[in-house]
Amino acid sequence: MSSLTIVMPVYNEAATVRAAIDDVLTAELPVERRELIIVDDGSTDGTRELLLEGGLPENVQVHLHERNRGKGAAVRTGLEHATGDFTAVFDADLEYHAADIGLLLGPLESGEANVVFGTRMWSAHAAFSFWYVMGNKVVTFATNLLYNCWISDVMTCHKVMRTELFKSLRLRERGFAIEPEIAARALRSGERIYEVPITYRARSREAGKKLDSLDGLRVLRTLLRCRIF
């Protein structure tokens, strides 16, 4: 069986980070070994202190950014330390379920794909708002148009791929635009993205939802940049 690295970028998630860690460590996944690499991106709400309290198992690493540098920077830091055959990104906000990573590993283990995304099945209880869903559909359509592909959810945070491939992607985005950049770089490298349906429940703005309309513009900029350069 294979090994898996799970990179968890964290910023001001004191209310959920412990539950997210437990979810990753206890989820039934078809791997022989798993490692969790947590990157605290300059949290100021007590998250960092929780992570440094100790008591985490040996297969959990904690790395710290002294200031907030963005999700993309945290993902790149995590990738530097990844040693598993496959690497997944898993947010600490409890919008996703770690057990779903097992669904994404199937096509990787069988050799059907090198890149697998978990596509969210939008429904009333899972969607943050009408405009949130429409924004996702717009940037996903832009991805399909620019890269002549057909995927259904470019902004999903459930992305798993072979670690060697993940590390080879020329990633430079610092913020949430890392999501389309991962997709764009994978597509530009000649990979086809395999999609698997997953469960998802968006949290509210009051509960800590961080994406806003400006992020949508940054996503489009990133898609254009990666298509040209």
XYZ file of N, CA and C in Angstrom:
687
model
N 0.842 -1.201 0.000
C 0.000 0.000 0.000
C 0.871 1.242 0.000
N 0.293 2.373 -0.356
C 1.040 3.601 -0.544
C 1.058 4.444 0.728
N 1.772 5.558 0.646
C 1.842 6.509 1.744
C 1.250 7.834 1.295
N 0.736 8.590 2.260
C 0.010 9.821 1.955
C 0.476 10.950 2.853
N 0.736 12.095 2.244
C 0.985 13.336 2.982
C -0.258 14.207 2.873
N -0.716 14.722 3.990
C -1.837 15.660 3.997
C -1.314 17.000 4.498
N -1.396 18.009 3.648
C -0.959 19.359 3.997
C -2.176 20.146 4.483
N -2.074 20.695 5.688
C -3.180 21.443 6.267
C -2.744 22.895 6.521
N -3.104 23.824 5.610
C -2.832 25.243 5.863
C -3.833 25.777 6.876
N -3.347 26.529 7.854
C -4.212 26.982 8.944
C -4.003 28.475 9.186
N -5.109 29.196 9.267
C -5.038 30.605 9.652
C -6.282 30.957 10.469
N -6.080 31.257 11.730
C -7.163 31.659 12.640
C -8.310 30.646 12.642
N -7.970 29.405 12.950
C -8.963 28.327 13.004
C -8.968 27.669 14.384
N -8.843 28.470 15.430
C -8.789 27.910 16.784
C -10.023 27.093 17.123
N -11.159 27.482 16.568
C -12.416 26.805 16.903
C -12.541 25.430 16.256
N -11.792 25.188 15.188
C -11.995 23.952 14.425
C -10.744 23.113 14.222
N -9.566 23.652 14.500
C -8.337 22.967 14.101
C -8.174 21.622 14.802
N -8.540 21.508 16.068
C -8.402 20.228 16.766
C -9.300 19.162 16.127
N -10.529 19.531 15.815
C -11.445 18.588 15.181
C -10.945 18.186 13.801
N -10.359 19.140 13.069
C -9.821 18.845 11.739
C -8.645 17.872 11.832
N -7.786 18.074 12.813
C -6.652 17.161 13.012
C -7.152 15.764 13.343
N -8.113 15.670 14.250
C -8.674 14.367 14.621
C -9.301 13.684 13.404
N -9.974 14.456 12.575
C -10.606 13.904 11.387
C -9.563 13.279 10.466
N -8.464 13.990 10.244
C -7.402 13.491 9.364
C -6.753 12.239 9.936
N -6.512 12.226 11.235
C -5.774 11.126 11.848
C -6.619 9.861 12.013
N -7.934 10.019 12.115
C -8.798 8.859 12.373
C -9.569 8.379 11.149
N -9.578 9.155 10.075
C -10.321 8.760 8.878
C -9.779 7.451 8.316
N -10.664 6.589 7.880
C -10.250 5.340 7.252
C -9.800 5.626 5.824
N -8.508 5.473 5.592
C -7.923 5.753 4.284
C -7.108 4.546 3.833
N -7.129 4.221 2.546
C -6.435 3.037 2.035
C -4.937 3.273 1.836
N -4.247 3.639 2.914
C -2.807 3.896 2.847
C -2.120 3.168 3.993
N -0.854 2.836 3.763
C -0.071 2.171 4.801
C 0.461 3.172 5.810
N 0.785 4.355 5.323
C 1.342 5.388 6.199
C 0.777 6.739 5.814
N 0.448 7.552 6.804
C 0.009 8.914 6.544
C 0.802 9.869 7.413
N 1.071 11.042 6.875
C 1.687 12.107 7.659
C 0.865 13.373 7.459
N 0.715 14.116 8.526
C -0.022 15.378 8.490
C 0.964 16.511 8.712
N 1.006 17.425 7.764
C 1.892 18.580 7.871
C 1.022 19.822 8.015
N 1.040 20.403 9.198
C 0.244 21.595 9.495
C 1.127 22.822 9.343
N 0.638 23.803 8.617
C 1.369 25.060 8.456
C 0.501 26.185 8.987
N 0.898 26.734 10.137
C 0.169 27.872 10.684
C 0.662 29.138 10.001
N -0.268 29.845 9.373
C 0.087 30.999 8.548
C -0.071 32.308 9.318
N 0.595 32.391 10.463
C 0.575 33.630 11.230
C -0.716 33.874 11.984
N -1.334 32.828 12.520
C -2.602 32.986 13.240
C -2.452 33.894 14.459
N -3.530 34.611 14.756
C -3.531 35.545 15.892
C -4.661 35.266 16.870
N -5.392 34.164 16.677
C -6.570 33.888 17.506
C -6.352 32.772 18.514
N -5.100 32.355 18.694
C -4.802 31.265 19.618
C -4.558 29.934 18.935
N -4.737 29.874 17.615
C -4.487 28.630 16.883
C -3.061 28.153 17.077
N -2.124 29.063 16.943
C -0.703 28.700 17.065
C -0.407 28.100 18.435
N -0.959 28.707 19.455
C -0.713 28.222 20.813
C -1.283 26.815 20.996
N -2.459 26.560 20.413
C -3.043 25.224 20.477
C -2.138 24.195 19.800
N -1.585 24.565 18.665
C -0.736 23.641 17.921
C 0.574 23.350 18.640
N 1.049 24.310 19.420
C 2.334 24.169 20.098
C 2.207 23.579 21.499
N 0.998 23.273 21.920
C 0.794 22.694 23.251
C 1.412 21.310 23.376
N 1.626 20.652 22.269
C 2.173 19.302 22.308
C 1.070 18.262 22.320
N 1.486 17.008 22.449
C 0.524 15.926 22.482
C 0.150 15.373 21.130
N 0.704 15.947 20.065
C 0.409 15.439 18.728
C 1.275 14.214 18.441
N 0.761 13.255 17.699
C 1.548 12.044 17.401
C 2.747 12.342 16.511
N 3.612 11.342 16.382
C 4.867 11.533 15.656
C 4.667 11.801 14.171
N 3.539 11.378 13.635
C 3.323 11.577 12.196
C 2.701 12.937 11.879
N 2.710 13.841 12.853
C 2.204 15.203 12.653
C 3.350 16.185 12.822
N 3.546 17.032 11.812
C 4.529 18.112 11.881
C 3.797 19.449 11.931
N 4.366 20.390 12.658
C 3.820 21.746 12.701
C 4.908 22.719 12.261
N 4.587 23.517 11.259
C 5.507 24.544 10.763
C 4.820 25.900 10.882
N 5.597 26.915 11.182
C 5.033 28.224 11.488
C 5.507 29.287 10.510
N 4.581 30.128 10.055
C 4.917 31.369 9.372
C 4.821 32.488 10.393
N 5.813 33.320 10.448
C 5.818 34.390 11.458
C 4.794 35.468 11.162
N 4.352 35.557 9.920
C 3.299 36.506 9.553
C 2.377 35.838 8.552
N 1.214 36.417 8.357
C 0.256 35.857 7.422
C 0.736 36.067 5.988
N 1.009 34.997 5.295
C 1.529 35.064 3.931
C 0.540 34.545 2.904
N -0.562 33.940 3.351
C -1.581 33.458 2.431
C -1.593 31.946 2.319
N -2.746 31.423 1.909
C -2.908 29.967 1.806
C -1.904 29.346 0.849
N -1.679 30.013 -0.281
C -0.752 29.459 -1.255
C 0.638 29.280 -0.683
N 1.106 30.265 0.073
C 2.424 30.173 0.698
C 2.455 29.026 1.696
N 1.360 28.833 2.438
C 1.305 27.743 3.412
C 1.330 26.386 2.712
N 0.621 26.268 1.598
C 0.630 25.011 0.845
C 2.035 24.711 0.336
N 2.708 25.712 -0.175
C 4.064 25.495 -0.690
C 5.021 25.079 0.425
N 4.879 25.685 1.597
C 5.712 25.277 2.735
C 5.454 23.824 3.080
N 4.190 23.432 3.105
C 3.866 22.045 3.392
C 4.443 21.086 2.368
N 4.377 21.463 1.098
C 4.902 20.603 0.036
C 6.402 20.364 0.187
N 7.112 21.341 0.697
C 8.554 21.189 0.885
C 8.880 20.022 1.809
N 7.964 19.697 2.701
C 8.214 18.657 3.702
C 7.477 17.353 3.400
N 6.760 17.287 2.292
C 5.969 16.106 1.961
C 6.866 14.944 1.554
N 6.615 13.763 2.109
C 7.406 12.576 1.787
C 6.545 11.406 1.309
N 5.224 11.543 1.314
C 4.350 10.451 0.898
C 4.353 10.241 -0.603
N 3.828 9.110 -1.035
C 3.690 8.855 -2.470
C 2.696 9.830 -3.093
N 1.654 10.154 -2.341
C 0.631 11.089 -2.782
C 0.517 12.219 -1.764
N 0.079 13.378 -2.244
C -0.123 14.530 -1.351
C -1.508 15.102 -1.579
N -2.189 15.365 -0.474
C -3.502 15.998 -0.491
C -3.440 17.291 0.294
N -4.306 18.228 -0.060
C -4.472 19.460 0.712
C -5.811 19.371 1.424
N -5.806 19.672 2.726
C -7.029 19.561 3.513
C -7.128 20.767 4.443
N -8.171 21.575 4.257
C -8.357 22.761 5.077
C -8.836 22.400 6.480
N -8.614 23.313 7.416
C -8.950 23.067 8.822
C -10.304 23.633 9.212
N -11.137 23.983 8.233
C -12.394 24.672 8.543
C -13.603 23.745 8.656
N -13.382 22.436 8.497
C -14.433 21.418 8.623
C -15.493 21.488 7.526
N -15.208 22.170 6.427
C -16.141 22.163 5.301
C -16.054 20.844 4.522
N -14.924 20.165 4.644
C -14.690 18.907 3.944
C -14.511 17.777 4.949
N -14.581 16.539 4.464
C -14.416 15.363 5.314
C -13.170 14.604 4.862
N -12.299 14.300 5.821
C -11.045 13.630 5.476
C -11.281 12.257 4.854
N -12.347 11.583 5.239
C -12.619 10.255 4.689
C -12.796 10.294 3.178
N -13.232 11.436 2.644
C -13.422 11.551 1.197
C -12.100 11.473 0.439
N -10.989 11.743 1.135
C -9.694 11.618 0.468
C -9.504 10.195 -0.037
N -10.053 9.235 0.688
C -9.960 7.850 0.239
C -10.587 7.630 -1.117
N -11.683 8.344 -1.397
C -12.327 8.236 -2.706
C -11.411 8.760 -3.809
N -10.650 9.804 -3.490
C -9.755 10.394 -4.476
C -8.515 9.536 -4.716
N -8.151 8.742 -3.730
C -6.958 7.907 -3.875
C -7.175 6.739 -4.825
N -8.425 6.320 -4.986
C -8.700 5.168 -5.844
C -8.115 5.267 -7.248
N -8.434 6.321 -8.010
C -7.878 6.450 -9.367
C -6.358 6.595 -9.383
N -5.784 7.132 -8.318
C -4.326 7.253 -8.240
C -3.693 5.890 -8.027
N -4.264 5.112 -7.117
C -3.726 3.786 -6.816
C -3.837 2.844 -8.024
N -4.918 2.984 -8.779
C -5.131 2.094 -9.922
C -4.348 2.513 -11.156
N -3.775 3.712 -11.112
C -3.026 4.211 -12.265
C -3.883 4.891 -13.300
N -5.175 5.083 -13.003
C -6.057 5.760 -13.949
C -5.724 7.244 -14.090
N -5.165 7.833 -13.054
C -4.907 9.268 -13.062
C -3.725 9.593 -12.160
N -3.115 10.732 -12.422
C -2.070 11.268 -11.551
C -2.572 12.449 -10.732
N -3.735 12.992 -11.138
C -4.323 14.149 -10.473
C -5.811 13.884 -10.283
N -6.285 14.021 -9.044
C -7.702 13.788 -8.768
C -8.241 14.931 -7.918
N -9.365 15.486 -8.353
C -10.056 16.540 -7.605
C -11.373 15.985 -7.054
N -11.748 16.441 -5.879
C -13.058 16.134 -5.340
C -14.036 17.222 -5.746
N -15.046 16.887 -6.504
C -15.987 17.893 -6.989
C -17.179 17.984 -6.047
N -17.532 19.206 -5.687
C -18.615 19.433 -4.738
C -19.966 19.372 -5.440
N -20.886 18.680 -4.821
C -22.242 18.560 -5.367
C -23.094 19.645 -4.719
N -23.261 20.758 -5.391
C -23.934 21.907 -4.810
C -25.394 21.593 -4.507
N -25.814 21.933 -3.300
C -27.198 21.773 -2.886
C -27.520 22.852 -1.857
N -28.785 22.962 -1.479
C -29.214 24.053 -0.610
C -28.468 24.070 0.717
N -28.241 22.908 1.301
C -27.601 22.861 2.615
C -26.088 23.021 2.528
N -25.516 22.860 1.321
C -24.065 22.905 1.172
C -23.546 24.241 0.667
N -24.387 25.036 0.030
C -23.941 26.264 -0.616
C -23.902 27.434 0.365
N -22.880 28.263 0.248
C -22.758 29.448 1.082
C -23.762 30.515 0.649
N -23.886 30.724 -0.655
C -24.842 31.692 -1.195
C -24.967 31.473 -2.696
N -25.984 32.086 -3.288
C -26.168 32.010 -4.736
C -24.937 32.526 -5.462
N -24.426 33.696 -5.048
C -23.304 34.315 -5.754
C -22.016 33.537 -5.559
N -21.891 32.860 -4.422
C -20.715 32.019 -4.194
C -20.687 30.875 -5.203
N -21.833 30.227 -5.392
C -21.906 29.116 -6.340
C -21.710 29.616 -7.769
N -22.365 30.752 -8.102
C -22.226 31.297 -9.455
C -20.782 31.714 -9.735
N -20.139 32.296 -8.745
C -18.736 32.682 -8.915
C -17.868 31.473 -9.203
N -18.118 30.383 -8.488
C -17.358 29.158 -8.728
C -17.602 28.634 -10.138
N -18.850 28.704 -10.590
C -19.166 28.214 -11.933
C -18.504 29.081 -13.009
N -18.427 30.394 -12.754
C -17.797 31.299 -13.729
C -16.308 30.984 -13.874
N -15.600 30.857 -12.755
C -14.156 30.614 -12.850
C -13.876 29.197 -13.346
N -14.771 28.262 -13.070
C -14.606 26.912 -13.615
C -14.821 26.921 -15.127
N -15.835 27.674 -15.586
C -16.051 27.817 -17.030
C -14.822 28.452 -17.692
N -14.252 29.467 -17.043
C -13.055 30.116 -17.589
C -11.904 29.119 -17.700
N -11.773 28.253 -16.719
C -10.734 27.217 -16.766
C -10.942 26.301 -17.960
N -12.160 25.842 -18.143
C -12.450 24.943 -19.260
C -12.198 25.617 -20.609
N -12.561 26.887 -20.693
C -12.377 27.624 -21.939
C -10.897 27.848 -22.241
N -10.151 28.283 -21.248
C -8.747 28.636 -21.459
C -7.858 27.418 -21.669
N -8.219 26.301 -21.024
C -7.337 25.136 -21.053
C -7.930 23.961 -21.844
N -9.044 24.217 -22.533
C -9.671 23.206 -23.385
C -9.849 21.880 -22.637
N -10.454 21.994 -21.461
C -10.687 20.808 -20.641
C -12.153 20.806 -20.219
N -12.533 19.820 -19.418
C -13.888 19.819 -18.878
C -13.842 19.323 -17.443
N -13.800 20.263 -16.519
C -13.895 19.930 -15.104
C -15.079 20.693 -14.527
N -15.533 20.298 -13.362
C -16.746 20.894 -12.809
C -16.520 21.757 -11.579
N -15.290 21.755 -11.018
C -15.079 22.490 -9.767
C -13.601 22.815 -9.583
N -13.159 23.888 -10.206
C -11.737 24.239 -10.132
C -11.338 24.725 -8.746
N -12.289 25.247 -7.967
C -11.959 25.841 -6.673
C -12.074 24.862 -5.506
N -12.345 23.603 -5.785
C -12.386 22.643 -4.696
C -11.064 22.619 -3.944
N -11.134 22.436 -2.636
C -9.916 22.331 -1.840
C -9.460 20.884 -1.701
N -10.268 19.944 -2.169
C -9.890 18.532 -2.151
C -9.150 18.211 -3.434
N -7.829 18.308 -3.392
C -6.983 17.999 -4.535
C -5.903 17.031 -4.074
N -5.748 15.924 -4.798
C -4.739 14.923 -4.463
C -3.990 14.563 -5.735
N -2.672 14.437 -5.616
C -1.890 14.012 -6.769
C -0.591 13.374 -6.308
N 0.102 12.784 -7.241
C 1.408 12.215 -6.913
C 2.321 13.329 -6.407
N 3.006 13.050 -5.316
C 3.819 14.081 -4.668
C 4.898 14.618 -5.599
N 5.517 13.745 -6.357
C 6.562 14.178 -7.295
C 6.003 15.192 -8.286
N 4.811 14.924 -8.795
C 4.170 15.853 -9.719
C 3.808 17.152 -9.010
N 3.225 17.050 -7.829
C 2.815 18.236 -7.067
C 4.013 19.168 -6.860
N 5.133 18.596 -6.472
C 6.327 19.408 -6.204
C 6.911 20.024 -7.477
N 6.621 19.417 -8.630
C 7.181 19.922 -9.890
C 6.406 21.113 -10.448
N 5.175 21.335 -9.957
C 4.363 22.432 -10.474
C 4.973 23.769 -10.072
N 4.973 24.705 -10.989
C 5.562 26.027 -10.714
C 4.524 26.914 -10.013
N 4.351 26.673 -8.728
C 3.348 27.397 -7.951
C 3.964 28.629 -7.320
N 3.258 29.746 -7.418
C 3.781 30.978 -6.827
C 2.710 31.826 -6.141
N 1.440 31.493 -6.330
C 0.379 32.293 -5.725
C 0.450 32.206 -4.198
N 0.140 33.330 -3.539
C 0.213 33.361 -2.085
C -1.140 33.126 -1.424
N -2.218 33.522 -2.086
C -3.528 33.454 -1.460
C -4.384 32.307 -1.969
N -5.716 32.547 -1.997
C -6.652 31.508 -2.420
C -6.520 31.168 -3.904
N -5.860 32.023 -4.672
C -5.672 31.733 -6.098
C -4.738 30.549 -6.319
N -4.191 29.998 -5.242
C -3.409 28.769 -5.376
C -4.278 27.640 -5.927
N -5.595 27.669 -5.647
C -6.467 26.589 -6.107
C -6.507 26.506 -7.633
N -6.843 27.586 -8.344
C -6.813 27.486 -9.807
C -5.397 27.340 -10.358
N -4.405 27.853 -9.642
C -3.034 27.709 -10.123
C -2.620 26.242 -10.133
N -3.003 25.499 -9.094
C -2.702 24.068 -9.081
C -3.326 23.389 -10.299
N -4.601 23.687 -10.548
C -5.280 23.086 -11.694
C -4.617 23.493 -13.005
N -4.331 24.786 -13.147
C -3.750 25.285 -14.391
C -2.385 24.667 -14.661
N -1.547 24.613 -13.647
C -0.207 24.048 -13.832
C -0.263 22.548 -14.132
N -1.197 21.851 -13.495
C -1.339 20.431 -13.784
C -1.792 20.212 -15.226
N -2.765 21.009 -15.672
C -3.246 20.897 -17.044
C -2.157 21.264 -18.047
N -1.399 22.312 -17.745
C -0.322 22.738 -18.651
C 0.785 21.695 -18.733
N 0.910 20.876 -17.695
C 1.940 19.831 -17.710
C 1.499 18.614 -18.513
N 0.254 18.649 -18.997
C -0.240 17.555 -19.820
C -1.104 16.552 -19.085
N -1.377 16.792 -17.812
C -2.198 15.868 -17.037
C -3.683 16.128 -17.289
N -4.459 15.071 -17.194
C -5.910 15.190 -17.221
C -6.413 15.044 -15.794
N -7.346 15.886 -15.420
C -7.858 15.875 -14.055
C -9.037 14.914 -13.954
N -8.930 13.998 -13.025
C -9.993 13.027 -12.745
C -10.815 13.589 -11.592
N -12.140 13.565 -11.705
C -12.991 14.129 -10.662
C -13.825 13.048 -9.980
N -13.978 13.201 -8.671
C -14.774 12.284 -7.858
C -15.720 13.113 -6.991
N -17.007 12.781 -6.929
C -17.935 13.538 -6.081
C -17.595 13.393 -4.596
N -17.694 14.495 -3.869
C -17.425 14.486 -2.430
C -18.540 15.236 -1.710
N -18.557 15.109 -0.400
C -19.497 15.866 0.423
C -18.876 17.185 0.837
N -19.721 18.181 1.030
C -19.232 19.530 1.343
C -20.333 20.302 2.052
N -19.928 21.094 3.014
C -20.878 21.975 3.688
C -20.183 23.310 3.961
N -20.575 24.345 3.225
C -19.936 25.656 3.362
C -20.319 26.294 4.691
N -19.351 26.914 5.324
C -19.663 27.642 6.548
C -20.058 29.075 6.203
N -20.615 29.769 7.167
C -21.086 31.139 6.947
C -19.939 32.127 7.127
N -20.198 33.362 6.711
C -19.221 34.422 6.932
C -18.961 34.606 8.417
N -20.013 34.493 9.217
C -19.881 34.654 10.662
C -19.021 33.547 11.277
N -19.064 32.379 10.657
C -18.289 31.244 11.160
C -16.850 31.253 10.660
N -16.521 32.224 9.800
C -15.134 32.360 9.383
C -14.859 32.225 7.906
N -15.907 32.198 7.061
C -15.685 32.116 5.620
C -14.837 33.295 5.164
N -13.743 33.024 4.416
C -12.785 34.083 4.098
C -12.824 34.560 2.651
N -13.347 33.772 1.737
C -13.375 34.170 0.326
C -14.287 35.367 0.109
N -13.893 36.268 -0.810
C -14.750 37.389 -1.172
C -14.686 37.611 -2.677
N -15.397 38.635 -3.161
C -15.498 38.864 -4.605
C -14.149 39.190 -5.240
N -13.262 39.845 -4.503
C -11.945 40.163 -5.048
C -11.141 38.898 -5.342
N -11.379 37.859 -4.552
C -10.683 36.605 -4.811
C -11.074 36.048 -6.178
N -12.324 36.269 -6.590
C -12.747 35.821 -7.912
C -11.942 36.474 -9.014
N -11.677 37.762 -8.864
C -10.858 38.466 -9.856
C -9.422 37.964 -9.847
N -8.913 37.667 -8.669
C -7.554 37.134 -8.569
C -7.468 35.759 -9.232
N -8.523 34.988 -9.101
C -8.567 33.663 -9.729
C -8.494 33.795 -11.244
N -9.294 34.692 -11.817
C -9.270 34.897 -13.262
C -7.906 35.392 -13.724
N -7.311 36.281 -12.975
C -5.963 36.769 -13.310
C -4.966 35.621 -13.323
N -5.060 34.752 -12.333
C -4.134 33.624 -12.232
C -4.318 32.657 -13.399
N -5.559 32.377 -13.769
C -5.820 31.485 -14.892
C -5.232 32.041 -16.185
N -5.375 33.341 -16.382
C -4.816 33.969 -17.578
C -3.291 33.936 -17.539
N -2.718 34.241 -16.401
C -1.248 34.260 -16.287
C -0.661 32.884 -16.580
N -1.252 31.861 -16.000
C -0.719 30.505 -16.189
C -0.927 30.001 -17.621
N -1.938 30.530 -18.301
C -2.164 30.128 -19.691
C -1.117 30.737 -20.614
N -0.649 31.928 -20.259
C 0.297 32.640 -21.121
C 1.741 32.272 -20.792
N 2.022 32.149 -19.502
C 3.418 31.926 -19.089
C 3.604 30.507 -18.524
